[in-house]
Amino acid sequence: MTDPLAAEARRLRVEEQLSVAEIRARLGIGRDRASALLRGVPPPEWTRRPRARDDDRAEALRLRAAGRSVNQIAEQLGVAKSTAYQWVRHLPLDPDAAVAERRRAHSKVMTDARWGAYREARDAAQAAEQARAAGAVGVLSERDLLVLGAAIYWCEGAKSKPWRRAVTVQFVNSDPGLLALFLRFLEVCGIGRSVPTYRVSIHESADAEDAVRWWAERLRLPVDRFRRTVLKRHKPTTVRRNTGDTYHGCLVITVPRGRALYWRIEGMISELFRIADEVQAERGDP
């Protein structure tokens, strides 16, 4: 007479592809008893694989118990759908879980549709506002460029301090648009692009030579005016997002013998501050 326990153990092994540990847990038997019942039955292929695959299978079972579909499990674990199915086929979704899953999927579709319309409206409003603002700029006069250049230099350039008197004109930035504006400011001041020296400051994990070429082409700068690149030491523990093909480091623009230019910038900034204070006083602002 066939032993029902042996038949069930063999069924679990062959049909459901369970491991010995899982069969023992399912039938409530010990290791020796399970080994005796399964003698001659080859183990499932997945049990021969590395331990990492066992961890994936355990995670698949956990996700299935949480109501995830085979497709979701396969996507989350990065395995084939057929593999995910083999792992969890003995755990069918109960009707309530299946209904809940369909509701979640429907809710996601509705949410994406609703936010998709919002994003389109937001992007259209942004484009319209940017177009109106761009139209208000008009043509920049030399005076406009002088005031604008002095202002952005005072924000981003090297400045003299009471404890460290210096009159070096040095501007550092990673934004090519801002750097282009500063170069136009220099040209209005009578300083062409062949006068300053340029230096790239970039992380050592990036392509320094490519960065130099990129800046020279982007801003139409003479390559022979570039000095040795400054390499920033890479720290593996630091999570950096300024990587990839769009990362070109910072460009340092230094104007030689720039003392008189620095004094001009100081004078323009001082006058801008005076005007701001005067307007504030006229309005009676605190």
PDB file of C-alpha atoms in Angstrom:
ATOM      1  CA  MET A   1       0.000   0.000   0.000  1.00  0.00           C
ATOM      2  CA  THR A   2       1.350   3.420  -0.926  1.00  0.00           C
ATOM      3  CA  ASP A   3       2.340   5.629   1.961  1.00  0.00           C
ATOM      4  CA  PRO A   4       0.195   8.845   1.667  1.00  0.00           C
ATOM      5  CA  LEU A   5       2.932  10.885   3.333  1.00  0.00           C
ATOM      6  CA  ALA A   6       5.544   9.638   0.851  1.00  0.00           C
ATOM      7  CA  ALA A   7       3.230  10.350  -2.071  1.00  0.00           C
ATOM      8  CA  GLU A   8       2.612  13.896  -0.864  1.00  0.00           C
ATOM      9  CA  ALA A   9       6.310  14.505  -0.257  1.00  0.00           C
ATOM     10  CA  ARG A  10       7.140  13.340  -3.778  1.00  0.00           C
ATOM     11  CA  ARG A  11       4.335  15.465  -5.235  1.00  0.00           C
ATOM     12  CA  LEU A  12       5.636  18.561  -3.485  1.00  0.00           C
ATOM     13  CA  ARG A  13       9.108  17.799  -4.782  1.00  0.00           C
ATOM     14  CA  VAL A  14       8.139  17.098  -8.390  1.00  0.00           C
ATOM     15  CA  GLU A  15       5.126  19.317  -8.989  1.00  0.00           C
ATOM     16  CA  GLU A  16       5.760  22.276  -6.719  1.00  0.00           C
ATOM     17  CA  GLN A  17       9.566  22.082  -6.883  1.00  0.00           C
ATOM     18  CA  LEU A  18       9.990  22.611  -3.146  1.00  0.00           C
ATOM     19  CA  SER A  19      13.217  22.187  -1.247  1.00  0.00           C
ATOM     20  CA  VAL A  20      13.688  19.650   1.544  1.00  0.00           C
ATOM     21  CA  ALA A  21      13.343  22.380   4.159  1.00  0.00           C
ATOM     22  CA  GLU A  22      10.073  23.581   2.617  1.00  0.00           C
ATOM     23  CA  ILE A  23       8.682  20.035   2.403  1.00  0.00           C
ATOM     24  CA  ARG A  24       9.618  19.390   6.029  1.00  0.00           C
ATOM     25  CA  ALA A  25       7.860  22.582   7.073  1.00  0.00           C
ATOM     26  CA  ARG A  26       4.798  21.732   4.970  1.00  0.00           C
ATOM     27  CA  LEU A  27       4.474  18.137   6.287  1.00  0.00           C
ATOM     28  CA  GLY A  28       5.837  18.672   9.794  1.00  0.00           C
ATOM     29  CA  ILE A  29       8.496  15.965   9.552  1.00  0.00           C
ATOM     30  CA  GLY A  30      12.189  15.743  10.440  1.00  0.00           C
ATOM     31  CA  ARG A  31      15.221  15.802   8.158  1.00  0.00           C
ATOM     32  CA  ASP A  32      15.847  12.021   8.233  1.00  0.00           C
ATOM     33  CA  ARG A  33      12.203  11.220   7.546  1.00  0.00           C
ATOM     34  CA  ALA A  34      12.108  13.686   4.622  1.00  0.00           C
ATOM     35  CA  SER A  35      15.302  12.256   3.154  1.00  0.00           C
ATOM     36  CA  ALA A  36      13.868   8.747   3.328  1.00  0.00           C
ATOM     37  CA  LEU A  37      10.620   9.767   1.662  1.00  0.00           C
ATOM     38  CA  LEU A  38      12.411  11.625  -1.128  1.00  0.00           C
ATOM     39  CA  ARG A  39      15.093   9.021  -1.845  1.00  0.00           C
ATOM     40  CA  GLY A  40      15.570   8.714  -5.584  1.00  0.00           C
ATOM     41  CA  VAL A  41      13.676  11.935  -6.416  1.00  0.00           C
ATOM     42  CA  PRO A  42      16.059  14.500  -7.968  1.00  0.00           C
ATOM     43  CA  PRO A  43      16.080  17.953  -6.362  1.00  0.00           C
ATOM     44  CA  PRO A  44      14.635  20.939  -8.250  1.00  0.00           C
ATOM     45  CA  GLU A  45      17.046  22.779 -10.506  1.00  0.00           C
ATOM     46  CA  TRP A  46      16.739  25.984  -8.513  1.00  0.00           C
ATOM     47  CA  THR A  47      18.164  24.310  -5.390  1.00  0.00           C
ATOM     48  CA  ARG A  48      21.432  23.684  -7.248  1.00  0.00           C
ATOM     49  CA  ARG A  49      21.971  27.390  -7.873  1.00  0.00           C
ATOM     50  CA  PRO A  50      24.025  29.858  -5.803  1.00  0.00           C
ATOM     51  CA  ARG A  51      22.766  31.102  -2.461  1.00  0.00           C
ATOM     52  CA  ALA A  52      21.874  34.494  -3.918  1.00  0.00           C
ATOM     53  CA  ARG A  53      19.174  32.777  -5.997  1.00  0.00           C
ATOM     54  CA  ASP A  54      17.763  31.234  -2.811  1.00  0.00           C
ATOM     55  CA  ASP A  55      17.471  34.718  -1.353  1.00  0.00           C
ATOM     56  CA  ASP A  56      15.618  35.870  -4.456  1.00  0.00           C
ATOM     57  CA  ARG A  57      13.234  32.953  -4.177  1.00  0.00           C
ATOM     58  CA  ALA A  58      12.559  33.721  -0.521  1.00  0.00           C
ATOM     59  CA  GLU A  59      11.865  37.340  -1.450  1.00  0.00           C
ATOM     60  CA  ALA A  60       9.530  36.162  -4.222  1.00  0.00           C
ATOM     61  CA  LEU A  61       7.543  34.135  -1.698  1.00  0.00           C
ATOM     62  CA  ARG A  62       7.330  37.139   0.597  1.00  0.00           C
ATOM     63  CA  LEU A  63       6.107  39.364  -2.222  1.00  0.00           C
ATOM     64  CA  ARG A  64       3.557  36.757  -3.266  1.00  0.00           C
ATOM     65  CA  ALA A  65       2.250  36.587   0.285  1.00  0.00           C
ATOM     66  CA  ALA A  66       1.898  40.373   0.158  1.00  0.00           C
ATOM     67  CA  GLY A  67      -0.381  40.029  -2.874  1.00  0.00           C
ATOM     68  CA  ARG A  68       2.044  40.797  -5.709  1.00  0.00           C
ATOM     69  CA  SER A  69       1.472  39.356  -9.169  1.00  0.00           C
ATOM     70  CA  VAL A  70       4.003  37.197 -11.018  1.00  0.00           C
ATOM     71  CA  ASN A  71       4.783  40.094 -13.375  1.00  0.00           C
ATOM     72  CA  GLN A  72       5.445  42.450 -10.466  1.00  0.00           C
ATOM     73  CA  ILE A  73       7.672  39.924  -8.712  1.00  0.00           C
ATOM     74  CA  ALA A  74       9.680  39.287 -11.873  1.00  0.00           C
ATOM     75  CA  GLU A  75      10.145  43.016 -12.473  1.00  0.00           C
ATOM     76  CA  GLN A  76      11.134  43.792  -8.897  1.00  0.00           C
ATOM     77  CA  LEU A  77      13.637  40.928  -8.618  1.00  0.00           C
ATOM     78  CA  GLY A  78      14.983  41.260 -12.149  1.00  0.00           C
ATOM     79  CA  VAL A  79      14.233  37.665 -13.144  1.00  0.00           C
ATOM     80  CA  ALA A  80      12.303  36.051 -15.971  1.00  0.00           C
ATOM     81  CA  LYS A  81       8.547  35.730 -15.549  1.00  0.00           C
ATOM     82  CA  SER A  82       8.848  31.973 -15.977  1.00  0.00           C
ATOM     83  CA  THR A  83      11.317  31.854 -13.076  1.00  0.00           C
ATOM     84  CA  ALA A  84       9.070  33.924 -10.856  1.00  0.00           C
ATOM     85  CA  TYR A  85       6.141  31.682 -11.750  1.00  0.00           C
ATOM     86  CA  GLN A  86       8.052  28.514 -10.839  1.00  0.00           C
ATOM     87  CA  TRP A  87       8.884  30.007  -7.447  1.00  0.00           C
ATOM     88  CA  VAL A  88       5.360  31.070  -6.484  1.00  0.00           C
ATOM     89  CA  ARG A  89       2.989  28.917  -8.500  1.00  0.00           C
ATOM     90  CA  HIS A  90       2.038  26.939  -5.377  1.00  0.00           C
ATOM     91  CA  LEU A  91       0.843  30.218  -3.806  1.00  0.00           C
ATOM     92  CA  PRO A  92      -2.059  31.423  -5.958  1.00  0.00           C
ATOM     93  CA  LEU A  93      -3.483  34.830  -5.184  1.00  0.00           C
ATOM     94  CA  ASP A  94      -6.671  34.591  -3.192  1.00  0.00           C
ATOM     95  CA  PRO A  95      -9.707  36.337  -4.730  1.00  0.00           C
ATOM     96  CA  ASP A  96      -9.493  39.292  -2.353  1.00  0.00           C
ATOM     97  CA  ALA A  97      -5.817  39.826  -3.145  1.00  0.00           C
ATOM     98  CA  ALA A  98      -6.485  39.548  -6.879  1.00  0.00           C
ATOM     99  CA  VAL A  99      -9.258  42.126  -6.632  1.00  0.00           C
ATOM    100  CA  ALA A 100      -7.016  44.398  -4.596  1.00  0.00           C
ATOM    101  CA  GLU A 101      -4.276  44.031  -7.197  1.00  0.00           C
ATOM    102  CA  ARG A 102      -6.661  45.004 -10.001  1.00  0.00           C
ATOM    103  CA  ARG A 103      -7.768  48.003  -7.977  1.00  0.00           C
ATOM    104  CA  ARG A 104      -4.175  49.085  -7.423  1.00  0.00           C
ATOM    105  CA  ALA A 105      -3.427  48.769 -11.131  1.00  0.00           C
ATOM    106  CA  HIS A 106      -6.542  50.762 -12.045  1.00  0.00           C
ATOM    107  CA  SER A 107      -5.715  53.414  -9.463  1.00  0.00           C
ATOM    108  CA  LYS A 108      -2.210  53.770 -10.901  1.00  0.00           C
ATOM    109  CA  VAL A 109      -3.583  54.217 -14.415  1.00  0.00           C
ATOM    110  CA  MET A 110      -6.036  56.871 -13.214  1.00  0.00           C
ATOM    111  CA  THR A 111      -3.368  58.650 -11.164  1.00  0.00           C
ATOM    112  CA  ASP A 112      -0.925  58.695 -14.077  1.00  0.00           C
ATOM    113  CA  ALA A 113      -3.646  60.058 -16.366  1.00  0.00           C
ATOM    114  CA  ARG A 114      -4.620  62.764 -13.891  1.00  0.00           C
ATOM    115  CA  TRP A 115      -1.044  63.835 -13.184  1.00  0.00           C
ATOM    116  CA  GLY A 116      -0.171  63.546 -16.857  1.00  0.00           C
ATOM    117  CA  ALA A 117      -2.717  66.249 -17.670  1.00  0.00           C
ATOM    118  CA  TYR A 118      -1.410  68.368 -14.796  1.00  0.00           C
ATOM    119  CA  ARG A 119       2.186  68.030 -15.996  1.00  0.00           C
ATOM    120  CA  GLU A 120       1.226  69.015 -19.541  1.00  0.00           C
ATOM    121  CA  ALA A 121      -0.591  72.107 -18.251  1.00  0.00           C
ATOM    122  CA  ARG A 122       2.328  72.969 -15.971  1.00  0.00           C
ATOM    123  CA  ASP A 123       4.875  72.598 -18.775  1.00  0.00           C
ATOM    124  CA  ALA A 124       2.760  74.751 -21.092  1.00  0.00           C
ATOM    125  CA  ALA A 125       2.419  77.461 -18.421  1.00  0.00           C
ATOM    126  CA  GLN A 126       6.166  77.317 -17.784  1.00  0.00           C
ATOM    127  CA  ALA A 127       6.984  77.685 -21.481  1.00  0.00           C
ATOM    128  CA  ALA A 128       4.592  80.635 -21.844  1.00  0.00           C
ATOM    129  CA  GLU A 129       6.017  82.411 -18.799  1.00  0.00           C
ATOM    130  CA  GLN A 130       9.577  81.862 -19.992  1.00  0.00           C
ATOM    131  CA  ALA A 131       8.690  83.241 -23.434  1.00  0.00           C
ATOM    132  CA  ARG A 132       7.150  86.382 -21.899  1.00  0.00           C
ATOM    133  CA  ALA A 133      10.182  86.880 -19.660  1.00  0.00           C
ATOM    134  CA  ALA A 134      12.600  86.385 -22.565  1.00  0.00           C
ATOM    135  CA  GLY A 135      10.724  88.986 -24.583  1.00  0.00           C
ATOM    136  CA  ALA A 136      11.125  91.530 -21.786  1.00  0.00           C
ATOM    137  CA  VAL A 137      14.930  91.307 -21.917  1.00  0.00           C
ATOM    138  CA  GLY A 138      15.371  92.830 -25.351  1.00  0.00           C
ATOM    139  CA  VAL A 139      18.790  93.971 -26.581  1.00  0.00           C
ATOM    140  CA  LEU A 140      21.502  94.347 -23.944  1.00  0.00           C
ATOM    141  CA  SER A 141      23.378  97.633 -24.103  1.00  0.00           C
ATOM    142  CA  GLU A 142      26.972  98.005 -22.948  1.00  0.00           C
ATOM    143  CA  ARG A 143      25.702  99.594 -19.752  1.00  0.00           C
ATOM    144  CA  ASP A 144      23.414  96.606 -19.167  1.00  0.00           C
ATOM    145  CA  LEU A 145      26.330  94.222 -19.629  1.00  0.00           C
ATOM    146  CA  LEU A 146      28.522  96.240 -17.273  1.00  0.00           C
ATOM    147  CA  VAL A 147      25.942  96.232 -14.480  1.00  0.00           C
ATOM    148  CA  LEU A 148      25.037  92.588 -15.065  1.00  0.00           C
ATOM    149  CA  GLY A 149      28.672  91.483 -15.215  1.00  0.00           C
ATOM    150  CA  ALA A 150      29.589  93.343 -12.024  1.00  0.00           C
ATOM    151  CA  ALA A 151      26.616  91.794 -10.220  1.00  0.00           C
ATOM    152  CA  ILE A 152      27.332  88.204 -11.219  1.00  0.00           C
ATOM    153  CA  TYR A 153      31.027  88.678 -10.435  1.00  0.00           C
ATOM    154  CA  TRP A 154      30.163  89.896  -6.939  1.00  0.00           C
ATOM    155  CA  CYS A 155      28.087  86.732  -6.496  1.00  0.00           C
ATOM    156  CA  GLU A 156      30.530  84.191  -7.929  1.00  0.00           C
ATOM    157  CA  GLY A 157      33.943  85.834  -8.247  1.00  0.00           C
ATOM    158  CA  ALA A 158      36.925  86.088  -5.917  1.00  0.00           C
ATOM    159  CA  LYS A 159      36.672  89.098  -3.591  1.00  0.00           C
ATOM    160  CA  SER A 160      39.113  90.953  -1.392  1.00  0.00           C
ATOM    161  CA  LYS A 161      38.597  90.578   2.368  1.00  0.00           C
ATOM    162  CA  PRO A 162      39.600  92.917   5.213  1.00  0.00           C
ATOM    163  CA  TRP A 163      41.904  90.189   6.547  1.00  0.00           C
ATOM    164  CA  ARG A 164      43.199  89.285   3.075  1.00  0.00           C
ATOM    165  CA  ARG A 165      43.648  92.161   0.707  1.00  0.00           C
ATOM    166  CA  ALA A 166      43.631  90.895  -2.885  1.00  0.00           C
ATOM    167  CA  VAL A 167      42.615  92.372  -6.205  1.00  0.00           C
ATOM    168  CA  THR A 168      42.574  89.264  -8.372  1.00  0.00           C
ATOM    169  CA  VAL A 169      39.771  89.013 -10.919  1.00  0.00           C
ATOM    170  CA  GLN A 170      38.866  85.336 -10.906  1.00  0.00           C
ATOM    171  CA  PHE A 171      35.465  83.898 -11.806  1.00  0.00           C
ATOM    172  CA  VAL A 172      34.544  80.249 -11.214  1.00  0.00           C
ATOM    173  CA  ASN A 173      31.380  78.485 -12.333  1.00  0.00           C
ATOM    174  CA  SER A 174      30.005  75.337 -13.935  1.00  0.00           C
ATOM    175  CA  ASP A 175      27.170  77.051 -15.847  1.00  0.00           C
ATOM    176  CA  PRO A 176      28.256  77.824 -19.432  1.00  0.00           C
ATOM    177  CA  GLY A 177      25.538  80.468 -19.771  1.00  0.00           C
ATOM    178  CA  LEU A 178      26.764  82.415 -16.748  1.00  0.00           C
ATOM    179  CA  LEU A 179      30.353  82.096 -17.913  1.00  0.00           C
ATOM    180  CA  ALA A 180      29.370  83.362 -21.371  1.00  0.00           C
ATOM    181  CA  LEU A 181      27.776  86.440 -19.785  1.00  0.00           C
ATOM    182  CA  PHE A 182      30.927  87.114 -17.780  1.00  0.00           C
ATOM    183  CA  LEU A 183      33.053  86.829 -20.928  1.00  0.00           C
ATOM    184  CA  ARG A 184      30.804  89.374 -22.652  1.00  0.00           C
ATOM    185  CA  PHE A 185      31.264  91.652 -19.641  1.00  0.00           C
ATOM    186  CA  LEU A 186      35.035  91.349 -20.036  1.00  0.00           C
ATOM    187  CA  GLU A 187      34.775  92.196 -23.726  1.00  0.00           C
ATOM    188  CA  VAL A 188      32.801  95.348 -22.930  1.00  0.00           C
ATOM    189  CA  CYS A 189      35.630  96.199 -20.516  1.00  0.00           C
ATOM    190  CA  GLY A 190      38.119  95.833 -23.383  1.00  0.00           C
ATOM    191  CA  ILE A 191      39.387  92.366 -22.445  1.00  0.00           C
ATOM    192  CA  GLY A 192      39.126  89.855 -25.298  1.00  0.00           C
ATOM    193  CA  ARG A 193      38.943  86.074 -24.849  1.00  0.00           C
ATOM    194  CA  SER A 194      42.632  85.639 -25.668  1.00  0.00           C
ATOM    195  CA  VAL A 195      43.673  87.666 -22.609  1.00  0.00           C
ATOM    196  CA  PRO A 196      42.439  85.662 -19.560  1.00  0.00           C
ATOM    197  CA  THR A 197      43.799  82.286 -18.584  1.00  0.00           C
ATOM    198  CA  TYR A 198      41.462  79.344 -18.141  1.00  0.00           C
ATOM    199  CA  ARG A 199      41.618  76.329 -15.910  1.00  0.00           C
ATOM    200  CA  VAL A 200      39.266  73.354 -15.560  1.00  0.00           C
ATOM    201  CA  SER A 201      38.570  72.037 -12.071  1.00  0.00           C
ATOM    202  CA  ILE A 202      37.085  68.551 -12.205  1.00  0.00           C
ATOM    203  CA  HIS A 203      36.852  65.289 -10.282  1.00  0.00           C
ATOM    204  CA  GLU A 204      39.675  62.880 -11.091  1.00  0.00           C
ATOM    205  CA  SER A 205      37.181  60.170 -12.036  1.00  0.00           C
ATOM    206  CA  ALA A 206      36.035  62.243 -15.041  1.00  0.00           C
ATOM    207  CA  ASP A 207      37.685  62.755 -18.441  1.00  0.00           C
ATOM    208  CA  ALA A 208      39.744  65.904 -17.851  1.00  0.00           C
ATOM    209  CA  GLU A 209      41.053  66.242 -21.413  1.00  0.00           C
ATOM    210  CA  ASP A 210      37.564  65.948 -22.865  1.00  0.00           C
ATOM    211  CA  ALA A 211      36.346  68.619 -20.418  1.00  0.00           C
ATOM    212  CA  VAL A 212      39.010  71.064 -21.608  1.00  0.00           C
ATOM    213  CA  ARG A 213      37.997  70.496 -25.231  1.00  0.00           C
ATOM    214  CA  TRP A 214      34.327  70.893 -24.333  1.00  0.00           C
ATOM    215  CA  TRP A 215      34.806  74.254 -22.592  1.00  0.00           C
ATOM    216  CA  ALA A 216      37.061  75.574 -25.340  1.00  0.00           C
ATOM    217  CA  GLU A 217      34.488  74.709 -28.026  1.00  0.00           C
ATOM    218  CA  ARG A 218      31.438  75.740 -26.012  1.00  0.00           C
ATOM    219  CA  LEU A 219      32.755  79.225 -25.164  1.00  0.00           C
ATOM    220  CA  ARG A 220      35.056  79.685 -28.198  1.00  0.00           C
ATOM    221  CA  LEU A 221      38.198  79.948 -26.078  1.00  0.00           C
ATOM    222  CA  PRO A 222      41.809  79.585 -27.277  1.00  0.00           C
ATOM    223  CA  VAL A 223      43.124  76.219 -26.118  1.00  0.00           C
ATOM    224  CA  ASP A 224      46.639  77.604 -25.602  1.00  0.00           C
ATOM    225  CA  ARG A 225      45.303  79.834 -22.803  1.00  0.00           C
ATOM    226  CA  PHE A 226      44.267  76.835 -20.707  1.00  0.00           C
ATOM    227  CA  ARG A 227      46.471  76.001 -17.737  1.00  0.00           C
ATOM    228  CA  ARG A 228      46.966  72.652 -16.020  1.00  0.00           C
ATOM    229  CA  THR A 229      43.676  71.106 -14.921  1.00  0.00           C
ATOM    230  CA  VAL A 230      42.940  70.878 -11.194  1.00  0.00           C
ATOM    231  CA  LEU A 231      41.827  67.354 -10.280  1.00  0.00           C
ATOM    232  CA  LYS A 232      39.575  66.951  -7.271  1.00  0.00           C
ATOM    233  CA  ARG A 233      40.222  63.765  -5.334  1.00  0.00           C
ATOM    234  CA  HIS A 234      37.414  61.263  -5.703  1.00  0.00           C
ATOM    235  CA  LYS A 235      35.851  59.903  -2.510  1.00  0.00           C
ATOM    236  CA  PRO A 236      34.092  56.576  -3.184  1.00  0.00           C
ATOM    237  CA  THR A 237      31.850  57.052  -0.145  1.00  0.00           C
ATOM    238  CA  THR A 238      30.448  60.303  -1.512  1.00  0.00           C
ATOM    239  CA  VAL A 239      27.296  60.013  -3.599  1.00  0.00           C
ATOM    240  CA  ARG A 240      27.794  62.384  -6.536  1.00  0.00           C
ATOM    241  CA  ARG A 241      25.162  63.225  -9.132  1.00  0.00           C
ATOM    242  CA  ASN A 242      27.378  65.443 -11.300  1.00  0.00           C
ATOM    243  CA  THR A 243      28.629  62.539 -13.388  1.00  0.00           C
ATOM    244  CA  GLY A 244      28.250  61.209 -16.910  1.00  0.00           C
ATOM    245  CA  ASP A 245      28.508  62.888 -20.296  1.00  0.00           C
ATOM    246  CA  THR A 246      26.951  66.139 -19.050  1.00  0.00           C
ATOM    247  CA  TYR A 247      29.579  66.685 -16.345  1.00  0.00           C
ATOM    248  CA  HIS A 248      32.419  68.985 -17.437  1.00  0.00           C
ATOM    249  CA  GLY A 249      33.612  70.323 -14.094  1.00  0.00           C
ATOM    250  CA  CYS A 250      34.027  74.030 -13.333  1.00  0.00           C
ATOM    251  CA  LEU A 251      35.808  76.604 -15.438  1.00  0.00           C
ATOM    252  CA  VAL A 252      38.082  79.126 -13.714  1.00  0.00           C
ATOM    253  CA  ILE A 253      38.583  82.420 -15.595  1.00  0.00           C
ATOM    254  CA  THR A 254      41.493  84.543 -14.350  1.00  0.00           C
ATOM    255  CA  VAL A 255      42.226  88.018 -15.700  1.00  0.00           C
ATOM    256  CA  PRO A 256      45.939  88.856 -15.471  1.00  0.00           C
ATOM    257  CA  ARG A 257      46.895  92.256 -14.084  1.00  0.00           C
ATOM    258  CA  GLY A 258      43.253  92.782 -13.197  1.00  0.00           C
ATOM    259  CA  ARG A 259      43.667  95.254 -10.348  1.00  0.00           C
ATOM    260  CA  ALA A 260      42.081  98.187 -12.205  1.00  0.00           C
ATOM    261  CA  LEU A 261      39.203  96.000 -13.401  1.00  0.00           C
ATOM    262  CA  TYR A 262      38.587  94.795  -9.851  1.00  0.00           C
ATOM    263  CA  TRP A 263      38.408  98.388  -8.642  1.00  0.00           C
ATOM    264  CA  ARG A 264      35.885  99.161 -11.420  1.00  0.00           C
ATOM    265  CA  ILE A 265      33.732  96.240 -10.310  1.00  0.00           C
ATOM    266  CA  GLU A 266      33.929  97.448  -6.698  1.00  0.00           C
ATOM    267  CA  GLY A 267      32.847 100.913  -7.796  1.00  0.00           C
ATOM    268  CA  MET A 268      29.848  99.641  -9.772  1.00  0.00           C
ATOM    269  CA  ILE A 269      28.716  97.374  -6.936  1.00  0.00           C
ATOM    270  CA  SER A 270      29.090 100.169  -4.414  1.00  0.00           C
ATOM    271  CA  GLU A 271      26.871 102.401  -6.540  1.00  0.00           C
ATOM    272  CA  LEU A 272      24.270  99.647  -6.972  1.00  0.00           C
ATOM    273  CA  PHE A 273      24.151  99.184  -3.209  1.00  0.00           C
ATOM    274  CA  ARG A 274      23.820 102.961  -2.708  1.00  0.00           C
ATOM    275  CA  ILE A 275      20.902 103.132  -5.125  1.00  0.00           C
ATOM    276  CA  ALA A 276      19.183 100.218  -3.392  1.00  0.00           C
ATOM    277  CA  ASP A 277      19.589 101.924  -0.007  1.00  0.00           C
ATOM    278  CA  GLU A 278      18.311 105.204  -1.428  1.00  0.00           C
ATOM    279  CA  VAL A 279      15.176 103.597  -2.873  1.00  0.00           C
ATOM    280  CA  GLN A 280      14.539 101.821   0.410  1.00  0.00           C
ATOM    281  CA  ALA A 281      14.862 105.088   2.323  1.00  0.00           C
ATOM    282  CA  GLU A 282      12.474 106.899  -0.058  1.00  0.00           C
ATOM    283  CA  ARG A 283       9.853 104.200   0.448  1.00  0.00           C
ATOM    284  CA  GLY A 284      10.284 104.283   4.166  1.00  0.00           C
ATOM    285  CA  ASP A 285      10.978 100.578   4.332  1.00  0.00           C
ATOM    286  CA  PRO A 286      12.496  99.402   7.627  1.00  0.00           C
TER     287      PRO A 286
END
